Short mmCIF file of C-alpha atoms in Angstrom, two decimals:
data_model
loop_
_atom_site.label_atom_id
_atom_site.label_comp_id
_atom_site.label_asym_id
_atom_site.label_seq_id
_atom_site.Cartn_x
_atom_site.Cartn_y
_atom_site.Cartn_z
CA MET A 1 3.02 -3.06 -15.21
CA ALA A 2 1.06 -0.66 -13.05
CA PHE A 3 -0.38 -1.60 -9.71
CA LEU A 4 -3.42 0.49 -8.91
CA LEU A 5 -4.60 -1.41 -5.85
CA ARG A 6 -5.65 1.33 -3.50
CA GLY A 7 -7.23 1.77 -0.15
CA THR A 8 -10.75 3.06 0.21
CA ASP A 9 -12.06 6.51 0.97
CA SER A 10 -14.92 4.94 2.90
CA MET A 11 -14.92 2.25 5.55
CA ALA A 12 -18.41 1.02 4.67
CA LEU A 13 -18.34 0.60 0.90
CA PRO A 14 -20.70 -1.98 -0.59
CA LEU A 15 -18.82 -5.06 -1.73
CA GLN A 16 -19.30 -4.46 -5.44
CA ARG A 17 -17.93 -0.92 -5.16
CA VAL A 18 -14.98 -2.26 -3.18
CA LYS A 19 -14.22 -4.65 -6.02
CA VAL A 20 -14.30 -1.82 -8.54
CA ALA A 21 -12.51 0.85 -6.49
CA MET A 22 -9.95 -1.25 -4.69
CA LEU A 23 -9.44 -4.59 -6.38
CA SER A 24 -8.99 -3.58 -10.03
CA PHE A 25 -5.45 -3.95 -11.28
CA ALA A 26 -3.98 -2.38 -14.39
CA LEU A 27 -1.81 -5.44 -15.03
CA ALA A 28 -0.47 -4.53 -18.46
CA MET A 29 1.83 -1.82 -19.76
CA ILE A 30 -0.01 1.13 -21.26
CA THR A 31 0.44 0.83 -25.00
CA ALA A 32 -0.95 4.18 -26.13
CA PRO A 33 1.61 6.29 -28.00
CA LEU A 34 3.70 8.50 -25.78
CA PRO A 35 3.26 12.25 -26.11
CA ALA A 36 6.11 14.11 -27.76
CA SER A 37 7.23 15.41 -24.36
CA ALA A 38 7.83 11.83 -23.24
CA GLN A 39 10.77 11.63 -25.61
CA SER A 40 12.62 14.19 -23.47
CA ASP A 41 14.87 13.54 -20.51
CA SER A 42 12.37 14.97 -18.04
CA ALA A 43 9.40 13.23 -16.45
CA ALA A 44 8.17 16.71 -15.49
CA GLU A 45 7.61 17.56 -19.16
CA ILE A 46 5.29 14.57 -19.50
CA LEU A 47 3.11 15.80 -16.65
CA ALA A 48 3.14 19.51 -17.46
CA PRO A 49 0.06 19.33 -19.74
CA LEU A 50 -1.95 17.59 -17.01
CA ILE A 51 -0.95 20.22 -14.47
CA ASP A 52 -1.65 23.09 -16.86
CA ALA A 53 -5.10 21.64 -17.60
CA GLY A 54 -5.93 21.39 -13.89
CA HIS A 55 -6.10 17.58 -13.81
CA LEU A 56 -3.16 17.20 -11.42
CA ALA A 57 -1.82 19.52 -8.71
CA GLY A 58 1.70 18.13 -8.59
CA ALA A 59 3.80 14.99 -8.33
CA VAL A 60 7.17 13.61 -7.29
CA ILE A 61 8.69 10.88 -9.44
CA VAL A 62 11.54 8.57 -8.43
CA VAL A 63 13.06 5.97 -10.73
CA THR A 64 15.61 3.71 -9.09
CA GLY A 65 17.85 0.92 -10.30
CA ARG A 66 19.68 -1.65 -8.23
CA ASP A 67 22.66 0.65 -7.70
CA GLY A 68 20.87 3.90 -6.89
CA THR A 69 18.43 6.61 -7.88
CA LEU A 70 18.26 7.39 -11.60
CA VAL A 71 15.54 10.07 -11.57
CA GLU A 72 14.13 12.24 -8.79
CA GLU A 73 11.86 15.04 -10.00
CA ALA A 74 9.18 17.26 -8.49
CA VAL A 75 6.62 19.09 -10.60
CA GLY A 76 3.62 21.29 -9.90
CA MET A 77 2.26 22.38 -6.53
CA ALA A 78 2.12 20.66 -3.15
CA ASP A 79 -0.47 23.24 -2.05
CA ARG A 80 -2.10 25.27 -4.81
CA GLU A 81 -3.94 27.61 -2.44
CA ALA A 82 -0.75 28.51 -0.55
CA GLN A 83 1.32 28.49 -3.76
CA ARG A 84 3.74 25.99 -2.18
CA PRO A 85 5.67 24.18 -4.91
CA MET A 86 6.08 20.44 -4.88
CA ALA A 87 9.59 19.45 -3.73
CA THR A 88 11.52 16.22 -3.86
CA ASP A 89 11.25 16.00 -0.05
CA SER A 90 7.49 16.60 0.01
CA MET A 91 5.67 14.21 2.35
CA PHE A 92 2.71 12.06 1.30
CA TRP A 93 0.18 9.87 3.03
CA ILE A 94 1.05 6.59 1.31
CA ALA A 95 -1.99 4.78 2.74
CA SER A 96 -2.11 1.15 1.53
CA MET A 97 1.50 1.28 0.38
CA THR A 98 2.02 0.59 4.10
CA LYS A 99 0.82 -2.98 3.49
CA PRO A 100 3.94 -4.27 1.67
CA ILE A 101 6.13 -2.58 4.27
CA THR A 102 4.27 -4.47 7.02
CA ALA A 103 4.64 -7.71 5.08
CA ALA A 104 8.38 -7.16 4.62
CA ALA A 105 8.79 -6.46 8.34
CA LEU A 106 7.01 -9.68 9.23
CA MET A 107 9.26 -11.64 6.87
CA ILE A 108 12.23 -10.55 8.98
CA LEU A 109 10.75 -12.64 11.80
CA VAL A 110 10.16 -15.53 9.39
CA ASP A 111 13.83 -15.35 8.35
CA GLU A 112 14.82 -15.49 12.01
CA GLY A 113 12.75 -18.64 12.56
CA LYS A 114 10.50 -16.96 15.12
CA ILE A 115 7.29 -17.54 13.16
CA THR A 116 6.14 -19.34 10.04
CA LEU A 117 3.69 -18.08 7.45
CA ASP A 118 1.43 -21.05 8.08
CA ASP A 119 1.16 -20.49 11.83
CA PRO A 120 -2.45 -19.99 12.91
CA VAL A 121 -3.22 -16.43 13.94
CA SER A 122 -4.73 -17.80 17.16
CA LYS A 123 -1.22 -18.77 18.31
CA TYR A 124 -0.50 -15.06 18.77
CA VAL A 125 -3.98 -13.56 19.16
CA PRO A 126 -5.93 -16.16 21.22
CA GLU A 127 -9.31 -14.56 20.50
CA PHE A 128 -9.09 -16.12 17.03
CA ASN A 129 -9.71 -19.56 18.53
CA ASP A 130 -13.45 -18.83 18.47
CA LEU A 131 -14.41 -17.89 14.91
CA TRP A 132 -17.53 -18.30 12.80
CA VAL A 133 -17.92 -18.21 9.02
CA ILE A 134 -21.05 -17.28 7.10
CA ALA A 135 -22.49 -20.45 5.57
CA SER A 136 -25.44 -18.75 3.88
CA ARG A 137 -27.41 -15.53 3.96
CA GLU A 138 -30.87 -14.37 2.98
CA GLY A 139 -32.28 -10.88 2.57
CA GLU A 140 -30.45 -7.57 2.38
CA GLY A 141 -29.44 -4.73 4.68
CA THR A 142 -30.99 -4.77 8.14
CA ALA A 143 -33.28 -7.63 7.07
CA GLU A 144 -30.37 -9.92 6.21
CA GLN A 145 -30.30 -13.24 8.04
CA ARG A 146 -27.11 -15.27 8.26
CA VAL A 147 -26.48 -18.93 8.97
CA LEU A 148 -23.11 -19.42 10.66
CA LYS A 149 -20.84 -22.42 11.03
CA ARG A 150 -17.37 -23.11 12.33
CA PRO A 151 -14.61 -22.63 9.72
CA GLU A 152 -13.00 -25.75 8.30
CA ARG A 153 -9.49 -24.44 8.90
CA PRO A 154 -7.84 -21.71 11.00
CA ILE A 155 -6.74 -18.35 9.64
CA THR A 156 -2.98 -18.32 9.07
CA ILE A 157 -0.50 -15.49 8.78
CA ARG A 158 -0.23 -16.28 5.07
CA HIS A 159 -3.99 -15.80 4.70
CA CYS A 160 -3.77 -12.42 6.42
CA LEU A 161 -1.00 -11.11 4.17
CA SER A 162 -2.62 -12.37 0.95
CA HIS A 163 -6.18 -11.11 1.66
CA THR A 164 -7.54 -14.66 1.78
CA SER A 165 -8.43 -14.76 5.49
CA GLY A 166 -12.14 -14.27 4.86
CA LEU A 167 -12.18 -11.25 7.16
CA PRO A 168 -14.17 -8.12 6.24
CA PHE A 169 -12.34 -4.89 5.43
CA SER A 170 -12.46 -3.39 8.94
CA SER A 171 -14.33 -3.37 12.25
CA THR A 172 -16.50 -0.77 13.96
CA VAL A 173 -13.72 0.25 16.37
CA GLU A 174 -11.98 1.86 13.38
CA ARG A 175 -14.64 4.53 12.98
CA PRO A 176 -14.68 7.42 12.44
CA THR A 177 -10.92 7.10 11.83
CA LEU A 178 -8.61 4.12 11.38
CA ASP A 179 -6.04 5.19 13.96
CA GLY A 180 -8.09 5.94 17.07
CA VAL A 181 -7.47 2.80 19.15
CA PRO A 182 -4.36 0.72 19.99
CA LEU A 183 -3.34 -1.97 17.54
CA ALA A 184 -3.91 -4.74 20.10
CA THR A 185 -7.51 -3.62 20.57
CA THR A 186 -8.10 -3.36 16.84
CA ALA A 187 -6.70 -6.85 16.21
CA ARG A 188 -8.88 -8.41 18.91
CA SER A 189 -11.96 -6.69 17.50
CA TYR A 190 -11.62 -8.62 14.24
CA ALA A 191 -12.13 -11.91 16.09
CA MET A 192 -15.70 -10.81 16.82
CA LEU A 193 -16.50 -10.55 13.10
CA SER A 194 -18.05 -13.33 11.05
CA LEU A 195 -15.79 -14.52 8.25
CA GLU A 196 -17.18 -13.83 4.78
CA SER A 197 -15.58 -16.99 3.36
CA GLU A 198 -13.56 -20.00 4.42
CA PRO A 199 -9.91 -19.05 5.04
CA GLY A 200 -7.74 -19.62 1.98
CA THR A 201 -10.58 -19.98 -0.52
CA ALA A 202 -11.43 -16.44 -1.66
CA TYR A 203 -9.73 -13.09 -2.14
CA ARG A 204 -11.22 -10.21 -0.16
CA TYR A 205 -9.14 -7.03 0.14
CA SER A 206 -8.91 -6.40 3.87
CA ASN A 207 -7.13 -3.96 6.13
CA ALA A 208 -8.00 -6.35 8.94
CA GLY A 209 -5.62 -9.10 7.83
CA ILE A 210 -2.66 -6.74 7.46
CA ASN A 211 -3.39 -5.11 10.82
CA ILE A 212 -3.40 -8.55 12.44
CA ALA A 213 0.01 -9.21 10.88
CA GLY A 214 1.25 -5.97 12.45
CA ARG A 215 -0.05 -7.06 15.84
CA ILE A 216 1.72 -10.41 15.48
CA ILE A 217 4.98 -8.53 14.88
CA GLU A 218 4.45 -6.83 18.26
CA VAL A 219 3.68 -10.07 20.08
CA VAL A 220 6.64 -11.98 18.66
CA ALA A 221 9.24 -9.20 18.69
CA GLY A 222 8.22 -7.90 22.11
CA VAL A 223 8.32 -4.27 20.98
CA PRO A 224 5.67 -1.96 19.49
CA TYR A 225 5.02 -2.50 15.79
CA GLU A 226 6.23 0.96 14.81
CA THR A 227 9.42 0.54 16.87
CA PHE A 228 10.16 -2.68 15.01
CA LEU A 229 9.73 -0.90 11.68
CA ASP A 230 11.97 1.97 12.79
CA THR A 231 14.80 -0.25 14.03
CA ARG A 232 14.69 -3.12 11.54
CA LEU A 233 13.61 -1.41 8.30
CA PHE A 234 13.52 2.38 8.26
CA GLY A 235 16.75 2.97 10.17
CA PRO A 236 18.91 0.49 8.23
CA LEU A 237 17.49 1.72 4.90
CA GLY A 238 17.86 5.42 5.72
CA MET A 239 14.10 6.02 5.44
CA LYS A 240 14.23 9.04 7.75
CA ASP A 241 10.93 10.56 6.60
CA THR A 242 8.76 7.45 6.88
CA THR A 243 6.57 7.62 9.96
CA PHE A 244 3.10 7.18 11.42
CA ARG A 245 3.49 10.41 13.40
CA PRO A 246 5.08 13.18 11.33
CA ASP A 247 6.56 15.98 13.42
CA MET A 248 5.70 19.62 12.80
CA GLY A 249 8.54 20.04 10.33
CA GLN A 250 7.35 17.05 8.34
CA ILE A 251 3.71 18.15 8.54
CA ALA A 252 4.75 21.41 6.88
CA ARG A 253 6.03 19.32 3.95
CA ILE A 254 2.89 17.19 3.45
CA ALA A 255 1.38 17.62 0.00
CA ARG A 256 -2.26 18.61 0.09
CA SER A 257 -4.83 16.14 -1.23
CA TYR A 258 -7.16 17.11 -4.08
CA ARG A 259 -10.12 15.70 -5.97
CA ALA A 260 -12.01 16.76 -9.05
CA SER A 261 -14.54 19.45 -8.19
CA ALA A 262 -18.22 18.54 -8.43
CA ASP A 263 -18.86 21.17 -11.11
CA GLY A 264 -15.99 19.90 -13.26
CA SER A 265 -14.10 23.18 -13.04
CA GLY A 266 -10.85 21.64 -11.81
CA LEU A 267 -9.46 20.45 -8.49
CA GLU A 268 -10.62 21.16 -4.95
CA PRO A 269 -8.70 20.41 -1.73
CA VAL A 270 -9.84 17.55 0.48
CA GLY A 271 -8.66 16.27 3.85
CA ILE A 272 -7.51 12.80 4.84
CA SER A 273 -10.71 11.66 6.50
CA GLN A 274 -9.32 8.26 7.48
CA LEU A 275 -6.74 9.69 9.91
CA THR A 276 -6.98 11.77 13.07
CA TRP A 277 -5.76 15.37 12.91
CA PRO A 278 -3.29 16.65 14.09
CA TYR A 279 -1.06 13.91 12.76
CA ASP A 280 1.56 14.35 15.49
CA ALA A 281 -1.03 13.92 18.27
CA GLN A 282 -2.04 10.78 20.18
CA ARG A 283 -2.66 8.42 17.30
CA TYR A 284 -1.97 4.74 16.81
CA PRO A 285 -0.07 3.07 13.97
CA MET A 286 -2.20 1.32 11.37
CA PRO A 287 -0.26 -1.42 9.52
CA GLY A 288 -2.80 -1.54 6.71
CA GLY A 289 -2.44 2.09 5.67
CA GLY A 290 -1.18 4.67 8.15
CA LEU A 291 2.29 5.71 7.00
CA PHE A 292 3.53 9.03 5.67
CA SER A 293 6.64 9.00 3.51
CA THR A 294 8.58 10.60 0.66
CA ALA A 295 9.26 9.37 -2.86
CA SER A 296 12.94 9.02 -1.97
CA ASP A 297 12.23 6.82 1.05
CA CYS A 298 9.87 4.62 -0.94
CA GLY A 299 12.55 4.33 -3.58
CA ARG A 300 14.93 2.99 -0.93
CA PHE A 301 12.39 0.35 0.04
CA CYS A 302 11.93 -0.61 -3.62
CA ARG A 303 15.69 -0.85 -4.08
CA LEU A 304 15.89 -3.33 -1.18
CA LEU A 305 13.49 -5.58 -3.07
CA LEU A 306 15.24 -5.10 -6.42
CA ASN A 307 18.39 -6.32 -4.67
CA ARG A 308 16.59 -9.37 -3.26
CA GLY A 309 16.78 -8.22 0.35
CA SER A 310 20.29 -6.76 0.36
CA ALA A 311 20.77 -3.17 1.52
CA GLY A 312 24.32 -2.99 0.16
CA GLU A 313 27.71 -2.88 1.85
CA GLY A 314 27.24 -6.42 3.12
CA LYS A 315 24.03 -5.51 4.97
CA ARG A 316 21.16 -7.93 4.43
CA ILE A 317 17.68 -7.15 5.77
CA LEU A 318 15.70 -9.93 4.08
CA SER A 319 16.73 -13.27 2.66
CA GLU A 320 16.35 -13.86 -1.07
CA ALA A 321 13.77 -16.52 -0.19
CA ALA A 322 11.74 -13.96 1.76
CA VAL A 323 11.63 -11.54 -1.17
CA ALA A 324 10.64 -14.38 -3.49
CA GLU A 325 7.80 -15.30 -1.13
CA LEU A 326 6.59 -11.70 -0.89
CA SER A 327 6.48 -11.29 -4.65
CA ARG A 328 5.04 -14.62 -5.82
CA ARG A 329 1.35 -15.25 -6.30
CA GLN A 330 -0.24 -16.55 -3.09
CA THR A 331 -3.90 -16.42 -4.13
CA PRO A 332 -5.48 -19.65 -5.45
CA VAL A 333 -4.97 -20.12 -9.19
CA ASP A 334 -8.71 -20.35 -9.80
CA LEU A 335 -9.18 -16.77 -8.59
CA PRO A 336 -8.76 -13.78 -10.94
CA GLU A 337 -6.93 -11.69 -8.34
CA SER A 338 -3.14 -12.11 -8.28
CA TYR A 339 -1.72 -11.12 -4.91
CA GLY A 340 1.45 -12.05 -3.06
CA LEU A 341 2.22 -11.19 0.56
CA GLY A 342 1.36 -7.50 0.88
CA PHE A 343 1.95 -6.97 -2.84
CA SER A 344 -0.06 -7.18 -6.02
CA VAL A 345 1.87 -9.35 -8.46
CA GLY A 346 1.85 -9.59 -12.23
CA GLY A 347 2.45 -12.46 -14.59
CA ASP A 348 5.74 -10.95 -15.81
CA GLY A 349 7.34 -10.94 -12.35
CA ALA A 350 6.65 -7.27 -11.58
CA PHE A 351 4.98 -6.41 -8.28
CA GLY A 352 3.90 -3.32 -6.36
CA HIS A 353 1.10 -1.52 -4.56
CA GLY A 354 -0.86 1.71 -4.54
CA GLY A 355 -2.47 3.89 -1.90
CA ALA A 356 -5.88 5.50 -1.37
CA HIS A 357 -4.76 8.96 -2.49
CA ALA A 358 -3.07 7.65 -5.64
CA THR A 359 0.51 7.00 -4.58
CA ASN A 360 2.01 3.97 -6.27
CA MET A 361 5.16 1.90 -6.61
CA THR A 362 6.07 -0.64 -9.27
CA ILE A 363 9.06 -2.97 -8.90
CA ASP A 364 10.23 -4.77 -12.03
CA PRO A 365 13.14 -7.14 -11.32
CA ALA A 366 13.48 -8.17 -14.98
CA ARG A 367 14.19 -4.56 -15.96
CA GLY A 368 16.13 -3.88 -12.77
CA LEU A 369 13.93 -0.85 -12.15
CA ALA A 370 11.36 0.53 -9.75
CA VAL A 371 9.15 3.56 -10.33
CA VAL A 372 7.62 5.53 -7.45
CA TRP A 373 4.70 7.83 -8.26
CA MET A 374 3.74 10.25 -5.49
CA VAL A 375 0.64 12.42 -5.76
CA GLN A 376 -2.25 13.19 -3.40
CA ASP A 377 -5.39 12.67 -5.43
CA ALA A 378 -8.58 11.47 -3.76
CA GLY A 379 -10.47 11.03 -7.02
CA THR A 380 -8.18 9.26 -9.53
CA PRO A 381 -9.41 10.84 -12.79
CA PRO A 382 -8.55 9.05 -16.05
CA GLU A 383 -5.98 11.75 -16.81
CA TRP A 384 -4.04 10.75 -13.69
CA ARG A 385 -3.77 7.14 -14.83
CA THR A 386 -2.66 8.30 -18.26
CA GLY A 387 0.02 10.49 -16.70
CA GLU A 388 1.34 7.77 -14.45
CA GLY A 389 1.33 5.28 -17.29
CA HIS A 390 3.28 7.63 -19.54
CA VAL A 391 5.85 8.27 -16.80
CA ARG A 392 6.31 4.56 -16.20
CA GLN A 393 6.55 3.80 -19.90
CA TRP A 394 9.08 6.60 -20.31
CA ALA A 395 11.16 5.29 -17.40
CA PHE A 396 11.14 1.71 -18.65
CA GLY A 397 11.99 2.84 -22.15
CA LYS A 398 14.84 5.08 -21.03
CA PHE A 399 16.41 2.93 -18.31
CA GLY A 400 14.88 -0.53 -18.55
CA GLY A 401 17.74 -2.45 -20.05
CA GLY A 402 17.58 -4.96 -17.24
CA ASN A 403 21.08 -4.27 -15.89
CA GLN A 404 20.59 -1.20 -13.70
#
């Protein structure tokens, strides 16, 4: 099961393109025959042909079981122009893989009885007491006319985490970058937007809902959102390289992003247009997609979920009930999209999430395995999906006995 839900490279994509680029899931195992190299003990051998052909600059792969890391490999280049090899501690912008981390952090507060998933957002962000929903619309573009009405029900925290709030993807305060204003300001700005649908009735992938959840963490916990993540998740899990503000040493380890060149000759470098440079400057955390991390750190997070919220040695971060809630389908059964709380979920019990520049994690409790795929690719060519699918299939075939 691969989860290819990714953030967007544009904050103003037409809805249909959003559905294609962001909401398409590959919710079945790739069944194409594995290449001969996939029969080896090395994930790097599987990817070598893609790197040699110029389809992929480099990657870091982590496969983890419930008891620890089974595979950690780096292959290719982190920066082709500087001839800097990919390393197992290379840093990546994980983009929308931040969403499940935000959801897990919020579930800590649910476990503590400080909030419930069905609390109205307006309880914590009062501006949401005055919302409007689009009842009908006529025309297109600047000529569009909308008829508004009051929503039939309030937006809840559950709606925000499952992309069923009705909120658009973002607001104008998040331009030109997503991290230019404080989280409190960003959250309040969403209350000025018209809802695209009644809360709880439709799936609409939205950074806005996840960012609101991050703001609610701040309000309830009484500390900044990123401080809560550091003290309640990253610190206890040993995720020392997961941060919204990488320091200079970490910046030197960030893998460069690439996309297919326009002339088809190979790859060309591309910046992270959604974030403000320099990354260690005055920026604000973005719960919907702002984190940098390593494959190893993401593997630690996956292992927490494989172990149903236990971090080992008697240390529990989430209840088993919280993990079950995160990973079960929350979207209405009459909708094609299957999404939990911050996670895409599959019919076989696997769940995960991807990021805008092609990072991905898949957690499969039945196999007792999680696979972390870390690349920085702004274009997602078909060859990339083939490579990731082969790595995942190799990992599940080699280690997926269900008892790791």
